Short mmCIF file of C-alpha atoms in Angstrom, two decimals:
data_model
loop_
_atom_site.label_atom_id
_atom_site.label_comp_id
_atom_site.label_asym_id
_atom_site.label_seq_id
_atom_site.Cartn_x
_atom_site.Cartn_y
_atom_site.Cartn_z
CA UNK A 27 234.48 1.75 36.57
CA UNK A 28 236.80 -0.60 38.69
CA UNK A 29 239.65 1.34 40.53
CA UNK A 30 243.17 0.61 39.18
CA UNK A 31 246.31 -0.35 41.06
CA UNK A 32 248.97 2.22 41.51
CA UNK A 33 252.36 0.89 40.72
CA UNK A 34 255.81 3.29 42.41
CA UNK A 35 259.23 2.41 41.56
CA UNK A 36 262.33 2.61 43.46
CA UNK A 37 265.79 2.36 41.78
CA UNK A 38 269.14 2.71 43.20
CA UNK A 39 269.99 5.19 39.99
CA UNK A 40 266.62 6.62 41.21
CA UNK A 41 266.16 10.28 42.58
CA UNK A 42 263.76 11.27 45.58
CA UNK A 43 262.65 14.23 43.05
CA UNK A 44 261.26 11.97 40.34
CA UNK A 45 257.82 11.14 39.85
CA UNK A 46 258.00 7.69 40.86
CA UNK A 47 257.22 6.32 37.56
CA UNK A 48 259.47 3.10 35.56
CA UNK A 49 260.75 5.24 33.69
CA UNK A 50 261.44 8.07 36.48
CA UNK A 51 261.49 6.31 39.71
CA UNK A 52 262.52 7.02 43.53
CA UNK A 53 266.12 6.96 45.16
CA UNK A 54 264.75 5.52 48.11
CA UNK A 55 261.71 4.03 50.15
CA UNK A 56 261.38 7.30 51.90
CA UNK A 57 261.04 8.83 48.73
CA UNK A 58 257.87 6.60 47.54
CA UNK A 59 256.80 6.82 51.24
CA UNK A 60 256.58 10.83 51.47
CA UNK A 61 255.20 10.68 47.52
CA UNK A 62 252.43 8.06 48.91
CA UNK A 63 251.34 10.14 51.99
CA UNK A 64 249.78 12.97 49.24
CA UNK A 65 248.08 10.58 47.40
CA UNK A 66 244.08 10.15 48.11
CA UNK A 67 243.68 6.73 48.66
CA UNK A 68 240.45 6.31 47.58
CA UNK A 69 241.31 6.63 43.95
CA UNK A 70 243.23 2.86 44.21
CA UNK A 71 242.91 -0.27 44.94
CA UNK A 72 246.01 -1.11 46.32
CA UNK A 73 249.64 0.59 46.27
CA UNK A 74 252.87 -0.73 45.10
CA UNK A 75 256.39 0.18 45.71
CA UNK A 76 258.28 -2.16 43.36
CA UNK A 77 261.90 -1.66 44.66
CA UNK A 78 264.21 -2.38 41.66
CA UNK A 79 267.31 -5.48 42.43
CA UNK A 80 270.07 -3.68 43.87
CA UNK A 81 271.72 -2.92 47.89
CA UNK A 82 269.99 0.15 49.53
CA UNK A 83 271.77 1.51 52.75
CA UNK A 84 269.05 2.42 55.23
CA UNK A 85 269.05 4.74 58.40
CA UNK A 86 265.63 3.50 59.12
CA UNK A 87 262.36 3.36 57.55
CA UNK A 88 259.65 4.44 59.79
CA UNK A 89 255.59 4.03 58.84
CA UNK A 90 253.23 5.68 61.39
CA UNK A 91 249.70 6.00 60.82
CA UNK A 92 250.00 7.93 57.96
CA UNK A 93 251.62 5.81 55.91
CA UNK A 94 248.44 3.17 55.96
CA UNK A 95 247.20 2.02 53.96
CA UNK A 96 243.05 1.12 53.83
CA UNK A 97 241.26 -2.45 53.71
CA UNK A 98 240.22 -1.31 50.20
CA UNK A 99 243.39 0.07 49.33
CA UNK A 100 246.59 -1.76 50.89
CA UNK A 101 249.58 -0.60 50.43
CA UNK A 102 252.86 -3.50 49.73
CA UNK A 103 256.90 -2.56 49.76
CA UNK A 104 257.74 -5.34 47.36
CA UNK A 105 261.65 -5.95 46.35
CA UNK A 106 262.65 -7.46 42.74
CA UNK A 107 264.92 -10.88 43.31
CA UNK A 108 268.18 -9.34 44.36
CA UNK A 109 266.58 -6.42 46.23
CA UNK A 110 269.15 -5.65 49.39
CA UNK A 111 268.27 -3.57 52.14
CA UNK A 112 270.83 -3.15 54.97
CA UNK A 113 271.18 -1.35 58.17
CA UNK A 114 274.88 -1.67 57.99
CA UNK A 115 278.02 -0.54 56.08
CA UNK A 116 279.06 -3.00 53.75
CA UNK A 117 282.49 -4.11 52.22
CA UNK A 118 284.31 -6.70 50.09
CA UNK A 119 287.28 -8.85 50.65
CA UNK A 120 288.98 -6.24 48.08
CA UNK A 121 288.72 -3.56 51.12
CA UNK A 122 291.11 -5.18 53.34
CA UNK A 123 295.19 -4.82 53.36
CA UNK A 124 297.88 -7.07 54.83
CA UNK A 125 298.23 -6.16 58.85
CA UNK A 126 300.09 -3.88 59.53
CA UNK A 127 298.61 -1.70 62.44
CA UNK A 128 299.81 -1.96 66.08
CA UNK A 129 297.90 -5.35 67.37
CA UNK A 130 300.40 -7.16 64.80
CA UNK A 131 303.40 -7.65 66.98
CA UNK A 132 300.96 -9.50 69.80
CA UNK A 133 299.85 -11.90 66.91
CA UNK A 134 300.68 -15.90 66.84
CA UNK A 135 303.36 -15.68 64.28
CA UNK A 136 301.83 -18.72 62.66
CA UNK A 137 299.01 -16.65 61.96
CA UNK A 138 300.57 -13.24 60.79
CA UNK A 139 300.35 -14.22 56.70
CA UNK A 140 296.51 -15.05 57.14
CA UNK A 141 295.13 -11.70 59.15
CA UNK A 142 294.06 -8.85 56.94
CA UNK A 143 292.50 -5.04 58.45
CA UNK A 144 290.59 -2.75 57.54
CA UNK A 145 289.88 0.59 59.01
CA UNK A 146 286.50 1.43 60.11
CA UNK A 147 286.83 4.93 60.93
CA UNK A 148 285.95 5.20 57.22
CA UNK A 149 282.63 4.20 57.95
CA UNK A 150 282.27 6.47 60.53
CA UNK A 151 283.34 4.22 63.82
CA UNK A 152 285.67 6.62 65.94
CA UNK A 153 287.94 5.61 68.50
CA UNK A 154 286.10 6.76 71.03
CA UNK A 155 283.37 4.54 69.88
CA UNK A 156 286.26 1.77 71.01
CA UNK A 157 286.96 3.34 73.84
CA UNK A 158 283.21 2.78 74.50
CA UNK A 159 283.35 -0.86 75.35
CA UNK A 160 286.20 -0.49 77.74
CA UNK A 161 284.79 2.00 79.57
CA UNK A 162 281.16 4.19 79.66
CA UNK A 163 280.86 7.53 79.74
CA UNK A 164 281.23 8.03 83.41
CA UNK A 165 284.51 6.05 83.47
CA UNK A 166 282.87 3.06 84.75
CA UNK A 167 283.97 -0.69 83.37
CA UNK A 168 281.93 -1.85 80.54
CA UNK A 169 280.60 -5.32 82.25
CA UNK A 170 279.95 -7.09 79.36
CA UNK A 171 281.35 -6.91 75.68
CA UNK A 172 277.41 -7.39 73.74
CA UNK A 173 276.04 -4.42 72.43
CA UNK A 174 279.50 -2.11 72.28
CA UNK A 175 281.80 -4.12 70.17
CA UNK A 176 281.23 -3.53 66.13
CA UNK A 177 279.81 -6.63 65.08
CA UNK A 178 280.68 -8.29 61.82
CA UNK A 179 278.80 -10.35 59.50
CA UNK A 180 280.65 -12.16 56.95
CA UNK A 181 278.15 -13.32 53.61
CA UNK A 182 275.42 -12.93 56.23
CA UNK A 183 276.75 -14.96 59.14
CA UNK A 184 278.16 -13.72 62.25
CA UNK A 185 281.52 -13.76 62.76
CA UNK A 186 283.24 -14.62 65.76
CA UNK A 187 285.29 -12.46 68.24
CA UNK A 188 288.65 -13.84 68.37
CA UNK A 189 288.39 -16.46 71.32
CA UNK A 190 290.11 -19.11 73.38
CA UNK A 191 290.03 -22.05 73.10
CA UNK A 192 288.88 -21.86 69.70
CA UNK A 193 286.29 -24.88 69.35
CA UNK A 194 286.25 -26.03 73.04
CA UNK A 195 285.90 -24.46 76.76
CA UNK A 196 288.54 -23.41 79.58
CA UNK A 197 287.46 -25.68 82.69
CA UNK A 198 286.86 -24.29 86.16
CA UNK A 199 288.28 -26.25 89.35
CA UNK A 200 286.44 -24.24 91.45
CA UNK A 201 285.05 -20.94 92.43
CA UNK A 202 283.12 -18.53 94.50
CA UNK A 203 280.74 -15.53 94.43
CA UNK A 204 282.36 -12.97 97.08
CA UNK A 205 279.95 -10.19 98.63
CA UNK A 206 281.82 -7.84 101.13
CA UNK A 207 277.97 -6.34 101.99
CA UNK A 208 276.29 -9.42 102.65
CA UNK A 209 274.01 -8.57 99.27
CA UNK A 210 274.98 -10.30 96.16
CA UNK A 211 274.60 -7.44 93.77
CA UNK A 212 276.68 -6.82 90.40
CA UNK A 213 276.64 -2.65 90.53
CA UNK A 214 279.76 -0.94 90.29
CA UNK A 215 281.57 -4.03 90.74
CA UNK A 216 280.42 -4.29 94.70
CA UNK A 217 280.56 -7.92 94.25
CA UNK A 218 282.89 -10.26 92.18
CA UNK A 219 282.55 -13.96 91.43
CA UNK A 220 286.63 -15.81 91.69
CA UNK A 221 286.97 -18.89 89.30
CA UNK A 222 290.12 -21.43 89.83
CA UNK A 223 290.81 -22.30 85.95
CA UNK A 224 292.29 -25.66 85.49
CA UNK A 225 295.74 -26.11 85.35
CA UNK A 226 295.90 -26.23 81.40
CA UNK A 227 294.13 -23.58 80.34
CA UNK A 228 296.61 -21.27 83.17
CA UNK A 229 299.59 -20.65 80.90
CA UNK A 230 298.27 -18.97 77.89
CA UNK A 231 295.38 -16.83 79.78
CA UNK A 232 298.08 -15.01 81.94
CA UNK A 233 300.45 -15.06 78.85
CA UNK A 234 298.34 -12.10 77.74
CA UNK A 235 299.05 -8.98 77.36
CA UNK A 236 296.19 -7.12 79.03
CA UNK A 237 293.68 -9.41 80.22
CA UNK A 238 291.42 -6.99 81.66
CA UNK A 239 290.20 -5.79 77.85
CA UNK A 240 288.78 -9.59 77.59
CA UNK A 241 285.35 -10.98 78.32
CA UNK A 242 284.20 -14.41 78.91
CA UNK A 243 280.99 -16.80 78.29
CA UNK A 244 280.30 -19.61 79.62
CA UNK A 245 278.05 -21.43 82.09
CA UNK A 246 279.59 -20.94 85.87
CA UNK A 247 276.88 -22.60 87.76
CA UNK A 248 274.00 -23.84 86.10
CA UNK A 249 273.74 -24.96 82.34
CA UNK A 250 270.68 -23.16 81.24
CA UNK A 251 271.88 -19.73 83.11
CA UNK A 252 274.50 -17.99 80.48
CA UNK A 253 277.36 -16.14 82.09
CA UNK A 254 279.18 -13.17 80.65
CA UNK A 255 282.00 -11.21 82.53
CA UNK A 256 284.24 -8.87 82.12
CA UNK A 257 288.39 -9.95 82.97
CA UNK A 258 289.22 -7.99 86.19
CA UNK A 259 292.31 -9.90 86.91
CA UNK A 260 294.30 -13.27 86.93
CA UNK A 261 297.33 -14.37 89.19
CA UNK A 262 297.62 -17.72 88.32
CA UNK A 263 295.33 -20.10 88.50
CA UNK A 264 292.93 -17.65 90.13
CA UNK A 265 290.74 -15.35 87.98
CA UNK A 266 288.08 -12.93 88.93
CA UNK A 267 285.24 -11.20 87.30
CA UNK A 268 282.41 -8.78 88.16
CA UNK A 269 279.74 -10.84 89.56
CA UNK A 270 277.37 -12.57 87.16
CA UNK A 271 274.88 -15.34 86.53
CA UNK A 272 273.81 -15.29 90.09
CA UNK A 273 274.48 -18.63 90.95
CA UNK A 274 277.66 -20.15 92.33
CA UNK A 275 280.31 -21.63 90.67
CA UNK A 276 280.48 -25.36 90.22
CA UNK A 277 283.72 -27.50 89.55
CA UNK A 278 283.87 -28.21 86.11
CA UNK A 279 281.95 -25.84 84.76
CA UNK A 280 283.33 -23.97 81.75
CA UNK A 281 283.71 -20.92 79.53
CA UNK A 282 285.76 -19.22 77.24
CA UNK A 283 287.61 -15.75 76.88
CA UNK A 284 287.74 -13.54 74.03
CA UNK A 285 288.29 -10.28 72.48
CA UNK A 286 292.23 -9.97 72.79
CA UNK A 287 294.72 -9.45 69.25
CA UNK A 288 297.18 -12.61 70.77
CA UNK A 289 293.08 -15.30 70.61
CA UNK A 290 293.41 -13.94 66.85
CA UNK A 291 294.25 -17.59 65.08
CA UNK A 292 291.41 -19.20 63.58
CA UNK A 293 289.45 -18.56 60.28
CA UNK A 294 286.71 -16.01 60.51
CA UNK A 295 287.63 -14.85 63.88
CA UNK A 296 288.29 -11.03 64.19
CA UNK A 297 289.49 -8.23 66.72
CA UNK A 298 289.35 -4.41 66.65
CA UNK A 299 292.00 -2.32 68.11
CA UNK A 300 291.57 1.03 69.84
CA UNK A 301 292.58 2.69 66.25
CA UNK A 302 289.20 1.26 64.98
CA UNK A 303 291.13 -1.12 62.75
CA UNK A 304 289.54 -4.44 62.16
CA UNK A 305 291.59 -7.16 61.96
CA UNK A 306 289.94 -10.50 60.30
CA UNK A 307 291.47 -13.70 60.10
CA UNK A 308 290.90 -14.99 56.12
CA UNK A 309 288.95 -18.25 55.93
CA UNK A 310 287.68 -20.30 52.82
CA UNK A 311 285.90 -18.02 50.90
CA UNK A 312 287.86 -15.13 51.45
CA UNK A 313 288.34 -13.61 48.39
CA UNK A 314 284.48 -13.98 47.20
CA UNK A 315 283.17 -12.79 50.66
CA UNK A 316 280.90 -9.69 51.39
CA UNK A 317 281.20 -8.04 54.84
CA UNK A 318 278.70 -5.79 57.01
CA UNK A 319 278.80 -3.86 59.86
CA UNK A 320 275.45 -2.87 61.46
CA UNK A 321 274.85 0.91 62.10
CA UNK A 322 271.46 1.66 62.60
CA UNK A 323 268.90 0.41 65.21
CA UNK A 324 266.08 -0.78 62.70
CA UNK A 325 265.50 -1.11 58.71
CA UNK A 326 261.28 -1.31 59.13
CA UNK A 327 260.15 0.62 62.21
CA UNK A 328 255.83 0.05 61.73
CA UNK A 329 254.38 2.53 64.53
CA UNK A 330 250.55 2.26 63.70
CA UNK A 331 250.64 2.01 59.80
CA UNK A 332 247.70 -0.47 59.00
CA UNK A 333 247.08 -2.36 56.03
CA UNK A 334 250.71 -2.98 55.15
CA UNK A 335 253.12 -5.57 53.43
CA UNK A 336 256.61 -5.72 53.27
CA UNK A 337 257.57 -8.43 50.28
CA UNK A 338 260.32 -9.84 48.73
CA UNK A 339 263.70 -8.47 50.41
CA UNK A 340 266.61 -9.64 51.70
CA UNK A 341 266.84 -7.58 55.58
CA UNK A 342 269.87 -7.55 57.34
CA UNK A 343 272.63 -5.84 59.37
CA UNK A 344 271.15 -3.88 61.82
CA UNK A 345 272.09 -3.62 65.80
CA UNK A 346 268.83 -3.69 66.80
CA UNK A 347 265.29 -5.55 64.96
CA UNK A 348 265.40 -5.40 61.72
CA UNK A 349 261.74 -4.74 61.78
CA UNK A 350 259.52 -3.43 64.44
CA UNK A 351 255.67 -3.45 64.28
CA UNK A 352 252.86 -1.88 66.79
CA UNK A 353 250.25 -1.64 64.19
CA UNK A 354 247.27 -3.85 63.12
CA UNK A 355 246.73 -5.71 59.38
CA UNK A 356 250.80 -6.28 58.61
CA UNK A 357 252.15 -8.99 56.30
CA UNK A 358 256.12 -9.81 55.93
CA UNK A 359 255.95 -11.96 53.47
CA UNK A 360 258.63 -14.00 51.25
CA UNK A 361 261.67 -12.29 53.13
CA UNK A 362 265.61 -13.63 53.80
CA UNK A 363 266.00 -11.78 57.40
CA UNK A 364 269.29 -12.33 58.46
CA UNK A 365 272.10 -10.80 60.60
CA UNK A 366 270.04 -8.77 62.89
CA UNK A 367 271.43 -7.79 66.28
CA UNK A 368 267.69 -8.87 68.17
CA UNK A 369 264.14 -10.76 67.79
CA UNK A 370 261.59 -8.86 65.32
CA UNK A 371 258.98 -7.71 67.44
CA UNK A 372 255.13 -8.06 66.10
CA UNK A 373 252.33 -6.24 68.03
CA UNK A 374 249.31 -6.03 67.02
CA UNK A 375 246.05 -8.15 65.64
CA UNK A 376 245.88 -9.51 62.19
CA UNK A 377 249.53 -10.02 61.39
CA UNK A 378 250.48 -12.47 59.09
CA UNK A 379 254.52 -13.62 59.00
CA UNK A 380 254.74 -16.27 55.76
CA UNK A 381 257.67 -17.63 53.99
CA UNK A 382 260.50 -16.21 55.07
CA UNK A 383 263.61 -17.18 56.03
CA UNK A 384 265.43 -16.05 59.50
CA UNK A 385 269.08 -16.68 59.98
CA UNK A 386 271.80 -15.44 62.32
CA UNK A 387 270.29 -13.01 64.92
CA UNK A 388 272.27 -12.38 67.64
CA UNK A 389 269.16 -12.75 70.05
CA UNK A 390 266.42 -14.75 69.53
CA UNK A 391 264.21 -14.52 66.54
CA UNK A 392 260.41 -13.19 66.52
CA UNK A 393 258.62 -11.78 69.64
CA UNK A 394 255.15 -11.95 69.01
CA UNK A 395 252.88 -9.65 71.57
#
């Protein structure tokens, strides 16, 4: 007698103490997971968690060794059309309120009418956690604004930090990389690089009202070697940041600043204030939009579980990859992977990435090792 396929069910009106059945099924993957780790794999010939359509909020799923499944007996994570699984919190258009909170007065007044908030200590962001990418733990500056600022995804795509200019780059005259030691080195601020901005780009940067809570990108000396600085100070034409990039900077170079309420004056740009209140500037859309903030580090964390396919979702909103894999014989297959805050990363042998679809990551896309 042939063995028989083992179909588990997953349903977001599910509960973790069901038997997994259609008719009974699991709350959540970890559910099916712990249900499939008693299970003597022997009797099957292959596993599947069908994960019914619906938005799961995960903390991270992780698979070691004893989740495999066997050559004769794989095990698939399959999601129905529809099937959501997110790292992050997740909101609607319907969440936010007319600004009110205390980065209003510094706003354009052209743009007042068209910038909604919404506070995020609801979803557990404190304002310490804003505090956090001013300053570390030890006091220090924060050197760069990646990685500590909530990011937001609006229907998937990454919004952007309100900036200036908006759609174009402030120009640099000229500039140098000043090291009182000799060493260029960027620790504790030892060394700083000093940009001359060109003259029309001067008035509104020192109009603001603190620029040393702003950050800018750009290329300062070569084009394929990113910059990103922390604001220390401008007088004038004259602005310095912590040194960066390595390189000295040449005349007409360029970058842009961002992360201050007063940049706040385009569609889909936003700012958070130190009272964890998210301010977002409506664009088209608006009303129909879904939002996402990501929380945790990974959805799929694959730590030596062999014989393994992850089918059919859509993957998104996380801070770190979205799925992680050291483990042999693993298929993602037929996913939309999207708004994840680094590259998936893929070792092992026999792995087998098909027909999927990957869309805003903040870095890169798939590291393959």
């Amino acid at each position: 007698m042939g063995k028989n396929v083992l179909d588990l069910y997953v349903s977001v009106n599910g509960n973790d103490g069901n038997n997994g059945s259609v008719q009974s099924p699991f709350a959540t993957l970890n559910g099916a997971k712990e249900a499939i780790r008693k299970l003597d794999k022997t009797m099957y010939s292959g596993i599947f968690v069908n994960v019914k359509a619906g938005e799961y909020r995960i903390d991270g799923i992780e698979l070691t060794g004893e989740d495999s499944g066997t050559e004769t007996c794989p095990i698939t994570y399959k999601g129905e059309d529809g099937t959501v699984l997110s790292g992050g919190v997740t909101f609607s258009s319907d969440d936010f309120s007319a600004a009110t909170g205390s980065a209003v007065q510094y706003f354009a007044e052209d743009a007042k009418a068209n910038i909604v908030e919404i506070d995020i200590k609801q979803f557990g962001f404190t304002k310490e956690d804003i505090a956090a990418m001013y300053t570390d733990k030890d006091g220090k500056l924060v050197q760069q604004l990646n990685g500590v600022i909530p990011t937001l995804y609006a229907d998937g795509k990454l919004a952007t930090v309100a900036r200036y200019p908006n759609d174009s780059y402030a120009v640099i005259d000229s500039g140098k990389i000043n090291s009182p030691n000799g060493f260029r080195d960027a620790r504790d601020l030892v060394d700083t690089t000093t940009l001359i901005i060109a003259d029309e780009f001067v008035e509104f940067i020192n109009s603001l009202h603190d620029v040393t809570r702003t950050f800018m990108k750009g290329r300062f000396g070569l084009l394929w070697a990113p910059d990103n600085s922390r604001v220390l100070s401008v007088d004038g034409k004259t602005m310095t940041v912590p040194f960066a990039g390595g390189y000295d900077p040449v005349d007409g170079m360029f970058f842009y600043i961002e992360n201050a309420p007063e940049m706040l004056d385009a569609p889909g740009e936003y700012y958070v204030d130190d009272d964890a209140i998210l301010y977002y500037y409506k664009n088209e859309g608006f009303e129909t939009s879904s939002f996402s903030i990501p929380k945790s580090a990974n959805i799929f964390t694959v730590n030596g579980a062999e014989y393994l396919t992850i089918k059919n979702f859509t993957l998104e909103s996380t801070k770190g990859s979205i799925v992680y894999v050291e483990a042999d014989h693993f298929t993602l297959s037929g996913c939309d992977v999207r708004a994840s805050g680094s590259d998936i990363i893929l070792k092992g042998d026999y792995i087998t990435v098909e027909n999927n679809y990957f869309h805003n990551f903040l870095f890169g896309v798939i590291t393959i090792e």
